Structure formats: C-alpha cells, structure tokens
Amino acid sequence: MNIDMQTYLIYLLVMAGVTLFLRAVPFILLRKKLKSVFWSSFLAYVPYTVLSAMTVPAIFFATDSRLTGAGALLAAVVASLFGGGLVTVAAVSCLTVLGVDGLMLL
Amino acid sequence: MSYLKGLKDGSPIGLGYFAVSFSFGIAGSKIFSWPLVTLISMTNLTSAGQFAGLQIMADAAGTFIEMALATFFINLRYSLMAISLSQKVSPDFGTVKRLLLATGITDEIFAVAMSQKRVTPIYFLGLSTLPYIGWSLGTLVGAICGEILPAMVTNALGVALYGMFVAIVVPQMKVHGPTVFAVVIAVALSCAFKFFPPLSGVSVGFAIIICALVASFFAAWLFPMQNVNADDEVAK
C-alpha cells in the first residue's frame, strides 16, 4: 500500500460522495428530461471514451511483458467481434496471457 | 411490483457484476489490502468510475481535486439516468427513499427499471439487492484471490477487467460508426498522454478526463445521436 490510511479515507469519501451526489440530487430534485441533443449525445459517448482511454495503452503495461498485453487486447477485440459476452471476452484475454507466458517459459 | 420480483429481475445483473468486480478486486489487490478494496465497491457501485479512482489513488501524483473531477465526469451519466428514472417512479417514492436507494442507479439496474411500467421503492430495493451483493462479494473474493494466487495467475487475471471493457466498447463500435470515431480519438489521446514527453507529465486521472471529454465532445458535435435519451443510451 503506497498511501496512508487517512489519505485513503479522504479519497474514498470524495469518490463515494461525488457519486452519491450525482445519483441522488437529480433523482430527488429534477423532474424534466434533458432536451439538448448535443449534451445527451455527449453523455452517451462518455462511457465508451472513458473505457477505451483507460484500456489503451494501459493494457500493454498490465502484465509483465508488452507482448502478453498486446496479445490480450487483440484476443479481446477478436472475441467480442465474434459476439463474446463480458465473461467470455475476459476469460479469452486472461487465457491469452497465460498461453503467451507459458510459451515464453518453454 | 414486489420485493421478490425485483430480486428475480436483478439476479442476472448480480451474476454479471460478480464477474466484473472479481476483476476489480484482482486489480485492487495490487494496491490495497482486501478490506480496503472491498470498501471501495461497497460505497461506490460503479465500474469505470471506481477503476479510474483506483488508478488515481495508486498514482503518486494524484490529488483529491483530480479524484473529484474524474469521478464527476465519468459518473455524470448517472444523473441523466436519475432524471429519467424519477419520472417512472410511483408517488410513494419519497425523498428519503430516493436518497437511500439512489446508489442502485447503475447502467444495468437502470435499464431493467426503465422497462417496468412503474417503479415502486420496494421493487427497486429488490432489483438493487443482488447486484449490490454480487458487486461487493465479487470484489472481496477477487481481492483475496489476488493476495493468495501465484503471480503468474494474477498476472493473467489482471487483464480481465480490460477484457470486459473491450467487450462493452466493441459491440457498440460494431453497430454505431461514430462510436468508432470517438474511440479512435480517445485511444490516440490516451497514447499521447502516455508516450509524448510534454503530455506524459500529466497525471493519470486528468489524462482520462481530458481524453474522454475531448473525444465525446467532438463525437457529439460531429455525430449527434438524434434519438438518444437516457432510456436507451446506457451501455448494457
């Protein structure tokens, strides 16, 4: 653990507090729908852009070698292009890492 | 509209969450002990938001402001869902109940709730129960496995969360061309923040915020989604 307990708790409080605020305040106060096409589109794109920015290039550094990370990404993309669900795709990428690691041990 | 119907409708979400949060637990175990990782899941119930949060906590250059901003932008879509949901709930869904049950507003629970005619507090509580348990328990099991499994196995399991992210993004790219555009910009920027010297000094959290905001902004500007509303924009 690279941060102390107090720092962890403040981080946790900030993260949980902001998240609850975003969910509870509009749920309690707002009754109107968002009319702006631009802002609804913007928010609709956010999950995909966040997830892709977090995945690439981080996945290359998630394992001990760049090669296994790249293999895992490639395998995950191919598996989901073929219609694999969340768990299938995750399993395929994990197995790819194990397989490539295993090959390198030989 | 009973608690039991909610439990039943929520059970597949709970199973799915167990798998995703197991991967989160594995990822978290590299930074924190298992009780601390589990506490993050129990107080947040978000996937992308928590993972970004974990990265900010792990980053020596991370700050509280950065945590607040990253959480805000990544989870802003829940506000949109909360607004839509507030129009579907039954009249007995009072302020206190809304405050207590708001944590259940996730992409998947929201999608199921919106498919109901009317959402009562007891049904929404039932619907959120198993996903909450699945999410917390999955994190707990993942974090403990991360501590006890051999390095080669956790090394492999470490990519599971990324695999799931790919499994969320790629199907949308397949059916919606502009999402490909948005993802390409986000990935290009994200690589620039990692590899391009003047930008690589920017901390992880801010890099994610900037990538996501710039890519979403241009995509929404050039390719607005005509019939998008909070009912069908969710990433299922």
Tab-separated table of C-alpha atoms in Angstrom:
chain	number	residue	atom	x	y	z
A	1	MET	CA	0.000	0.000	0.000
A	2	ASN	CA	1.524	3.256	-1.121
A	3	ILE	CA	-0.765	5.769	0.618
A	4	ASP	CA	-1.605	6.056	4.303
A	5	MET	CA	-4.972	5.228	5.829
A	6	GLN	CA	-6.082	8.823	6.223
A	7	THR	CA	-5.350	9.649	2.572
A	8	TYR	CA	-7.215	6.504	1.508
A	9	LEU	CA	-10.260	7.513	3.543
A	10	ILE	CA	-10.343	11.022	2.087
A	11	TYR	CA	-10.090	9.613	-1.433
A	12	LEU	CA	-12.875	7.157	-0.629
A	13	LEU	CA	-15.073	9.900	0.802
A	14	VAL	CA	-14.532	12.143	-2.246
A	15	MET	CA	-15.229	9.316	-4.687
A	16	ALA	CA	-18.310	7.967	-2.883
A	17	GLY	CA	-19.608	11.457	-2.089
A	18	VAL	CA	-19.428	12.748	-5.645
A	19	THR	CA	-21.006	9.536	-6.965
A	20	LEU	CA	-23.899	9.668	-4.494
A	21	PHE	CA	-24.386	13.374	-5.201
A	22	LEU	CA	-24.646	12.709	-8.956
A	23	ARG	CA	-27.231	9.991	-8.424
A	24	ALA	CA	-29.298	11.338	-5.535
A	25	VAL	CA	-29.616	15.058	-6.270
A	26	PRO	CA	-31.155	14.779	-9.761
A	27	PHE	CA	-33.243	11.798	-8.575
A	28	ILE	CA	-34.725	13.919	-5.795
A	29	LEU	CA	-34.912	17.351	-7.416
A	30	LEU	CA	-35.185	17.149	-11.188
A	31	ARG	CA	-38.297	16.101	-12.993
A	32	LYS	CA	-37.566	17.279	-16.516
A	33	LYS	CA	-35.805	15.418	-19.283
A	34	LEU	CA	-32.602	16.681	-20.811
A	35	LYS	CA	-33.663	18.373	-24.063
A	36	SER	CA	-30.303	19.167	-25.649
A	37	VAL	CA	-29.314	16.638	-28.315
A	38	PHE	CA	-25.677	17.698	-28.009
A	39	TRP	CA	-25.416	17.107	-24.270
A	40	SER	CA	-27.359	13.846	-24.326
A	41	SER	CA	-25.098	12.602	-27.127
A	42	PHE	CA	-22.045	13.812	-25.241
A	43	LEU	CA	-23.049	11.863	-22.131
A	44	ALA	CA	-23.916	8.821	-24.223
A	45	TYR	CA	-20.392	8.765	-25.670
A	46	VAL	CA	-18.675	9.219	-22.284
A	47	PRO	CA	-18.730	5.574	-21.070
A	48	TYR	CA	-17.160	4.348	-24.324
A	49	THR	CA	-14.462	7.032	-24.472
A	50	VAL	CA	-13.610	6.579	-20.768
A	51	LEU	CA	-13.351	2.815	-21.059
A	52	SER	CA	-11.254	2.903	-24.225
A	53	ALA	CA	-8.922	5.608	-22.860
A	54	MET	CA	-8.444	3.516	-19.696
A	55	THR	CA	-7.786	0.321	-21.652
A	56	VAL	CA	-5.288	1.529	-24.270
A	57	PRO	CA	-2.371	1.825	-23.695
A	58	ALA	CA	-2.744	0.695	-20.027
A	59	ILE	CA	-3.361	-2.943	-21.009
A	60	PHE	CA	0.156	-3.108	-22.505
A	61	PHE	CA	1.556	-2.374	-19.041
A	62	ALA	CA	-0.846	-4.561	-17.058
A	63	THR	CA	1.281	-7.686	-17.422
A	64	ASP	CA	4.986	-8.374	-17.111
A	65	SER	CA	5.635	-8.017	-20.834
A	66	ARG	CA	4.257	-5.751	-23.590
A	67	LEU	CA	3.785	-8.793	-25.796
A	68	THR	CA	1.281	-10.520	-23.490
A	69	GLY	CA	-0.655	-7.269	-23.003
A	70	ALA	CA	-0.896	-6.714	-26.754
A	71	GLY	CA	-1.955	-10.334	-27.225
A	72	ALA	CA	-4.657	-9.940	-24.582
A	73	LEU	CA	-6.031	-6.816	-26.282
A	74	LEU	CA	-6.039	-8.438	-29.706
A	75	ALA	CA	-7.735	-11.575	-28.353
A	76	ALA	CA	-10.365	-9.500	-26.532
A	77	VAL	CA	-11.196	-7.454	-29.633
A	78	VAL	CA	-11.480	-10.566	-31.807
A	79	ALA	CA	-13.591	-12.402	-29.203
A	80	SER	CA	-16.033	-9.522	-28.869
A	81	LEU	CA	-16.209	-9.037	-32.656
A	82	PHE	CA	-17.387	-12.649	-32.744
A	83	GLY	CA	-20.103	-11.799	-30.250
A	84	GLY	CA	-18.499	-12.950	-26.997
A	85	GLY	CA	-20.075	-11.589	-23.803
A	86	LEU	CA	-18.317	-9.891	-20.883
A	87	VAL	CA	-17.149	-13.040	-19.129
A	88	THR	CA	-16.169	-14.900	-22.306
A	89	VAL	CA	-14.086	-11.993	-23.588
A	90	ALA	CA	-12.401	-11.522	-20.194
A	91	ALA	CA	-11.620	-15.243	-19.986
A	92	VAL	CA	-10.200	-15.282	-23.512
A	93	SER	CA	-7.869	-12.367	-22.720
A	94	CYS	CA	-6.703	-13.978	-19.443
A	95	LEU	CA	-6.062	-17.303	-21.187
A	96	THR	CA	-4.092	-15.493	-23.880
A	97	VAL	CA	-1.799	-14.021	-21.224
A	98	LEU	CA	-1.346	-17.435	-19.604
A	99	GLY	CA	-0.719	-19.024	-23.001
A	100	VAL	CA	1.845	-16.457	-24.136
A	101	ASP	CA	3.561	-16.539	-20.717
A	102	GLY	CA	3.621	-20.338	-20.906
A	103	LEU	CA	5.131	-20.282	-24.411
A	104	MET	CA	7.841	-17.917	-23.242
A	105	LEU	CA	8.754	-20.290	-20.436
A	106	LEU	CA	9.403	-23.093	-22.923
B	1	MET	CA	-44.159	-4.968	-8.166
B	2	SER	CA	-42.899	-6.812	-5.140
B	3	TYR	CA	-39.509	-7.225	-3.491
B	4	LEU	CA	-39.311	-10.794	-4.798
B	5	LYS	CA	-39.968	-9.776	-8.395
B	6	GLY	CA	-37.166	-7.230	-8.024
B	7	LEU	CA	-34.816	-9.877	-6.642
B	8	LYS	CA	-35.605	-12.150	-9.579
B	9	ASP	CA	-35.144	-9.408	-12.181
B	10	GLY	CA	-31.879	-8.384	-10.549
B	11	SER	CA	-30.335	-11.858	-10.323
B	12	PRO	CA	-28.704	-11.938	-13.793
B	13	ILE	CA	-27.220	-8.482	-13.123
B	14	GLY	CA	-25.863	-9.743	-9.790
B	15	LEU	CA	-24.111	-12.661	-11.501
B	16	GLY	CA	-22.602	-10.392	-14.145
B	17	TYR	CA	-21.461	-7.917	-11.515
B	18	PHE	CA	-19.763	-10.682	-9.546
B	19	ALA	CA	-17.551	-11.444	-12.539
B	20	VAL	CA	-16.699	-7.814	-13.288
B	21	SER	CA	-15.995	-6.893	-9.689
B	22	PHE	CA	-13.907	-10.035	-9.224
B	23	SER	CA	-11.574	-8.494	-11.812
B	24	PHE	CA	-11.758	-5.177	-9.984
B	25	GLY	CA	-10.768	-6.990	-6.787
B	26	ILE	CA	-7.770	-8.556	-8.524
B	27	ALA	CA	-6.693	-5.158	-9.855
B	28	GLY	CA	-7.226	-3.525	-6.456
B	29	SER	CA	-5.283	-6.190	-4.563
B	30	LYS	CA	-2.113	-4.947	-6.255
B	31	ILE	CA	-2.541	-1.641	-4.394
B	32	PHE	CA	-4.596	-2.221	-1.229
B	33	SER	CA	-5.397	-4.982	1.249
B	34	TRP	CA	-8.704	-6.783	0.615
B	35	PRO	CA	-10.883	-4.891	3.162
B	36	LEU	CA	-9.929	-1.545	1.608
B	37	VAL	CA	-10.602	-2.747	-1.937
B	38	THR	CA	-13.984	-4.168	-0.910
B	39	LEU	CA	-14.944	-0.934	0.844
B	40	ILE	CA	-14.483	0.964	-2.449
B	41	SER	CA	-17.025	-1.311	-4.145
B	42	MET	CA	-19.473	-1.174	-1.234
B	43	THR	CA	-19.545	2.621	-1.218
B	44	ASN	CA	-19.477	3.302	-4.963
B	45	LEU	CA	-21.146	0.628	-7.099
B	46	THR	CA	-19.636	1.902	-10.348
B	47	SER	CA	-17.215	0.172	-12.706
B	48	ALA	CA	-15.364	2.733	-14.811
B	49	GLY	CA	-15.521	5.326	-12.016
B	50	GLN	CA	-14.019	3.012	-9.403
B	51	PHE	CA	-11.288	1.816	-11.681
B	52	ALA	CA	-10.263	5.355	-12.566
B	53	GLY	CA	-10.380	6.132	-8.845
B	54	LEU	CA	-8.110	3.198	-8.106
B	55	GLN	CA	-5.604	4.436	-10.677
B	56	ILE	CA	-5.650	7.933	-9.171
B	57	MET	CA	-5.054	6.529	-5.678
B	58	ALA	CA	-2.176	4.419	-6.997
B	59	ASP	CA	-0.623	7.404	-8.767
B	60	ALA	CA	1.791	9.255	-6.504
B	61	ALA	CA	0.922	12.479	-8.340
B	62	GLY	CA	-2.834	12.054	-7.785
B	63	THR	CA	-4.791	14.739	-5.910
B	64	PHE	CA	-8.219	14.949	-4.244
B	65	ILE	CA	-9.368	17.547	-6.798
B	66	GLU	CA	-8.422	15.180	-9.556
B	67	MET	CA	-10.393	12.399	-7.867
B	68	ALA	CA	-13.453	14.651	-7.563
B	69	LEU	CA	-13.282	15.791	-11.205
B	70	ALA	CA	-12.635	12.328	-12.636
B	71	THR	CA	-15.469	10.807	-10.593
B	72	PHE	CA	-17.756	13.660	-11.595
B	73	PHE	CA	-17.255	13.369	-15.345
B	74	ILE	CA	-17.095	9.596	-15.523
B	75	ASN	CA	-20.250	9.185	-13.434
B	76	LEU	CA	-22.173	12.179	-14.801
B	77	ARG	CA	-24.300	9.842	-16.893
B	78	TYR	CA	-25.949	8.556	-13.690
B	79	SER	CA	-27.503	11.995	-13.252
B	80	LEU	CA	-29.127	11.603	-16.631
B	81	MET	CA	-30.467	8.188	-15.648
B	82	ALA	CA	-31.658	9.528	-12.285
B	83	ILE	CA	-33.673	12.222	-14.067
B	84	SER	CA	-35.360	9.680	-16.344
B	85	LEU	CA	-35.985	7.273	-13.507
B	86	SER	CA	-37.569	9.973	-11.365
B	87	GLN	CA	-40.340	10.202	-13.964
B	88	LYS	CA	-41.070	6.488	-13.763
B	89	VAL	CA	-41.308	6.027	-10.017
B	90	SER	CA	-44.540	5.614	-8.095
B	91	PRO	CA	-45.881	8.505	-5.958
B	92	ASP	CA	-44.844	6.796	-2.694
B	93	PHE	CA	-41.161	7.057	-3.722
B	94	GLY	CA	-40.400	9.897	-1.265
B	95	THR	CA	-37.269	11.966	-0.766
B	96	VAL	CA	-35.724	9.778	1.942
B	97	LYS	CA	-36.313	6.617	-0.067
B	98	ARG	CA	-34.790	8.261	-3.122
B	99	LEU	CA	-31.727	9.258	-1.130
B	100	LEU	CA	-31.300	5.751	0.273
B	101	LEU	CA	-31.927	3.906	-2.981
B	102	ALA	CA	-30.118	6.264	-5.386
B	103	THR	CA	-26.952	4.137	-5.174
B	104	GLY	CA	-28.857	1.479	-7.143
B	105	ILE	CA	-28.808	3.691	-10.252
B	106	THR	CA	-26.244	1.860	-12.394
B	107	ASP	CA	-26.312	1.297	-16.161
B	108	GLU	CA	-27.809	-2.184	-15.889
B	109	ILE	CA	-30.235	-1.709	-12.973
B	110	PHE	CA	-31.477	1.479	-14.616
B	111	ALA	CA	-32.085	-0.342	-17.904
B	112	VAL	CA	-34.203	-3.015	-16.202
B	113	ALA	CA	-36.098	-0.484	-14.067
B	114	MET	CA	-36.956	1.577	-17.140
B	115	SER	CA	-38.502	-1.471	-18.798
B	116	GLN	CA	-41.100	-1.571	-15.999
B	117	LYS	CA	-44.352	0.340	-16.176
B	118	ARG	CA	-43.997	1.841	-12.719
B	119	VAL	CA	-41.115	1.568	-10.270
B	120	THR	CA	-42.048	1.224	-6.606
B	121	PRO	CA	-39.457	1.663	-3.818
B	122	ILE	CA	-39.761	-1.968	-2.714
B	123	TYR	CA	-39.293	-3.268	-6.261
B	124	PHE	CA	-36.265	-1.025	-6.799
B	125	LEU	CA	-34.796	-2.222	-3.497
B	126	GLY	CA	-35.290	-5.831	-4.614
B	127	LEU	CA	-33.820	-5.084	-8.020
B	128	SER	CA	-30.700	-3.499	-6.479
B	129	THR	CA	-30.137	-6.148	-3.783
B	130	LEU	CA	-28.400	-8.938	-5.727
B	131	PRO	CA	-26.347	-6.604	-7.952
B	132	TYR	CA	-25.093	-4.876	-4.780
B	133	ILE	CA	-24.245	-8.187	-3.108
B	134	GLY	CA	-22.693	-9.541	-6.315
B	135	TRP	CA	-20.601	-6.417	-6.765
B	136	SER	CA	-19.333	-6.354	-3.164
B	137	LEU	CA	-18.802	-10.097	-2.852
B	138	GLY	CA	-17.077	-10.342	-6.231
B	139	THR	CA	-14.641	-7.622	-5.187
B	140	LEU	CA	-13.993	-9.365	-1.861
B	141	VAL	CA	-13.311	-12.735	-3.495
B	142	GLY	CA	-11.203	-11.130	-6.236
B	143	ALA	CA	-9.114	-9.133	-3.779
B	144	ILE	CA	-8.464	-12.187	-1.595
B	145	CYS	CA	-7.588	-14.315	-4.645
B	146	GLY	CA	-5.257	-11.534	-5.766
B	147	GLU	CA	-3.408	-11.858	-2.478
B	148	ILE	CA	-3.120	-15.646	-2.372
B	149	LEU	CA	-2.915	-16.830	-6.013
B	150	PRO	CA	0.519	-17.241	-7.623
B	151	ALA	CA	1.878	-14.274	-9.550
B	152	MET	CA	1.547	-15.924	-12.950
B	153	VAL	CA	-2.202	-16.412	-12.425
B	154	THR	CA	-2.902	-12.907	-11.045
B	155	ASN	CA	-0.784	-11.536	-13.856
B	156	ALA	CA	-3.156	-13.201	-16.304
B	157	LEU	CA	-6.272	-12.236	-14.324
B	158	GLY	CA	-5.037	-8.636	-14.291
B	159	VAL	CA	-6.198	-8.175	-17.873
B	160	ALA	CA	-9.732	-9.480	-17.157
B	161	LEU	CA	-11.116	-6.025	-16.402
B	162	TYR	CA	-9.633	-4.620	-19.605
B	163	GLY	CA	-11.149	-7.560	-21.464
B	164	MET	CA	-14.561	-6.632	-20.088
B	165	PHE	CA	-14.087	-3.009	-21.080
B	166	VAL	CA	-13.320	-4.193	-24.608
B	167	ALA	CA	-16.466	-6.350	-24.502
B	168	ILE	CA	-18.544	-3.265	-23.662
B	169	VAL	CA	-16.992	-0.937	-26.242
B	170	VAL	CA	-16.508	-3.177	-29.310
B	171	PRO	CA	-20.172	-4.269	-29.762
B	172	GLN	CA	-21.232	-0.604	-29.760
B	173	MET	CA	-18.499	0.181	-32.321
B	174	LYS	CA	-19.875	-2.606	-34.480
B	175	VAL	CA	-23.382	-1.163	-34.661
B	176	HIS	CA	-22.611	2.564	-34.427
B	177	GLY	CA	-19.902	4.026	-36.684
B	178	PRO	CA	-19.494	7.350	-34.837
B	179	THR	CA	-18.522	5.407	-31.703
B	180	VAL	CA	-15.515	4.096	-33.681
B	181	PHE	CA	-14.562	7.725	-34.323
B	182	ALA	CA	-14.950	8.607	-30.627
B	183	VAL	CA	-12.918	5.575	-29.515
B	184	VAL	CA	-10.107	6.273	-32.005
B	185	ILE	CA	-9.751	9.847	-30.698
B	186	ALA	CA	-9.860	8.689	-27.069
B	187	VAL	CA	-7.223	5.997	-27.654
B	188	ALA	CA	-4.967	8.300	-29.701
B	189	LEU	CA	-5.072	10.963	-26.964
B	190	SER	CA	-4.562	8.390	-24.250
B	191	CYS	CA	-1.448	7.067	-26.055
B	192	ALA	CA	-0.203	10.646	-26.488
B	193	PHE	CA	-0.517	11.188	-22.713
B	194	LYS	CA	1.476	8.042	-22.097
B	195	PHE	CA	4.231	8.368	-24.678
B	196	PHE	CA	4.557	12.033	-25.749
B	197	PRO	CA	7.020	13.725	-23.338
B	198	PRO	CA	5.351	17.114	-22.697
B	199	LEU	CA	1.998	15.375	-22.093
B	200	SER	CA	3.291	12.346	-20.215
B	201	GLY	CA	3.807	14.517	-17.130
B	202	VAL	CA	0.018	14.833	-16.762
B	203	SER	CA	-1.340	12.566	-14.026
B	204	VAL	CA	-3.495	9.540	-14.845
B	205	GLY	CA	-6.821	10.959	-13.672
B	206	PHE	CA	-6.568	14.193	-15.611
B	207	ALA	CA	-5.391	12.299	-18.689
B	208	ILE	CA	-8.526	10.103	-18.578
B	209	ILE	CA	-10.785	13.136	-18.061
B	210	ILE	CA	-9.237	15.043	-20.971
B	211	CYS	CA	-9.290	12.041	-23.337
B	212	ALA	CA	-12.922	11.267	-22.563
B	213	LEU	CA	-14.167	14.858	-22.668
B	214	VAL	CA	-12.384	15.807	-25.899
B	215	ALA	CA	-13.377	12.599	-27.706
B	216	SER	CA	-17.005	12.756	-26.506
B	217	PHE	CA	-17.211	16.461	-27.339
B	218	PHE	CA	-16.095	16.018	-30.959
B	219	ALA	CA	-18.221	12.916	-31.435
B	220	ALA	CA	-21.319	14.642	-30.048
B	221	TRP	CA	-20.595	17.752	-32.119
B	222	LEU	CA	-19.972	15.961	-35.421
B	223	PHE	CA	-22.258	12.963	-34.903
B	224	PRO	CA	-25.086	13.843	-32.503
B	225	MET	CA	-27.321	10.901	-31.680
B	226	GLN	CA	-30.720	12.008	-32.913
B	227	ASN	CA	-32.962	9.791	-30.859
B	228	VAL	CA	-30.790	9.372	-27.836
B	229	ASN	CA	-32.343	9.827	-24.465
B	230	ALA	CA	-31.441	8.402	-21.115
B	231	ASP	CA	-33.736	5.428	-21.790
B	232	ASP	CA	-31.604	3.832	-24.448
B	233	GLU	CA	-28.200	5.408	-24.233
B	234	VAL	CA	-26.974	3.117	-21.498
B	235	ALA	CA	-24.082	0.778	-22.023
B	236	LYS	CA	-25.710	-2.538	-21.278
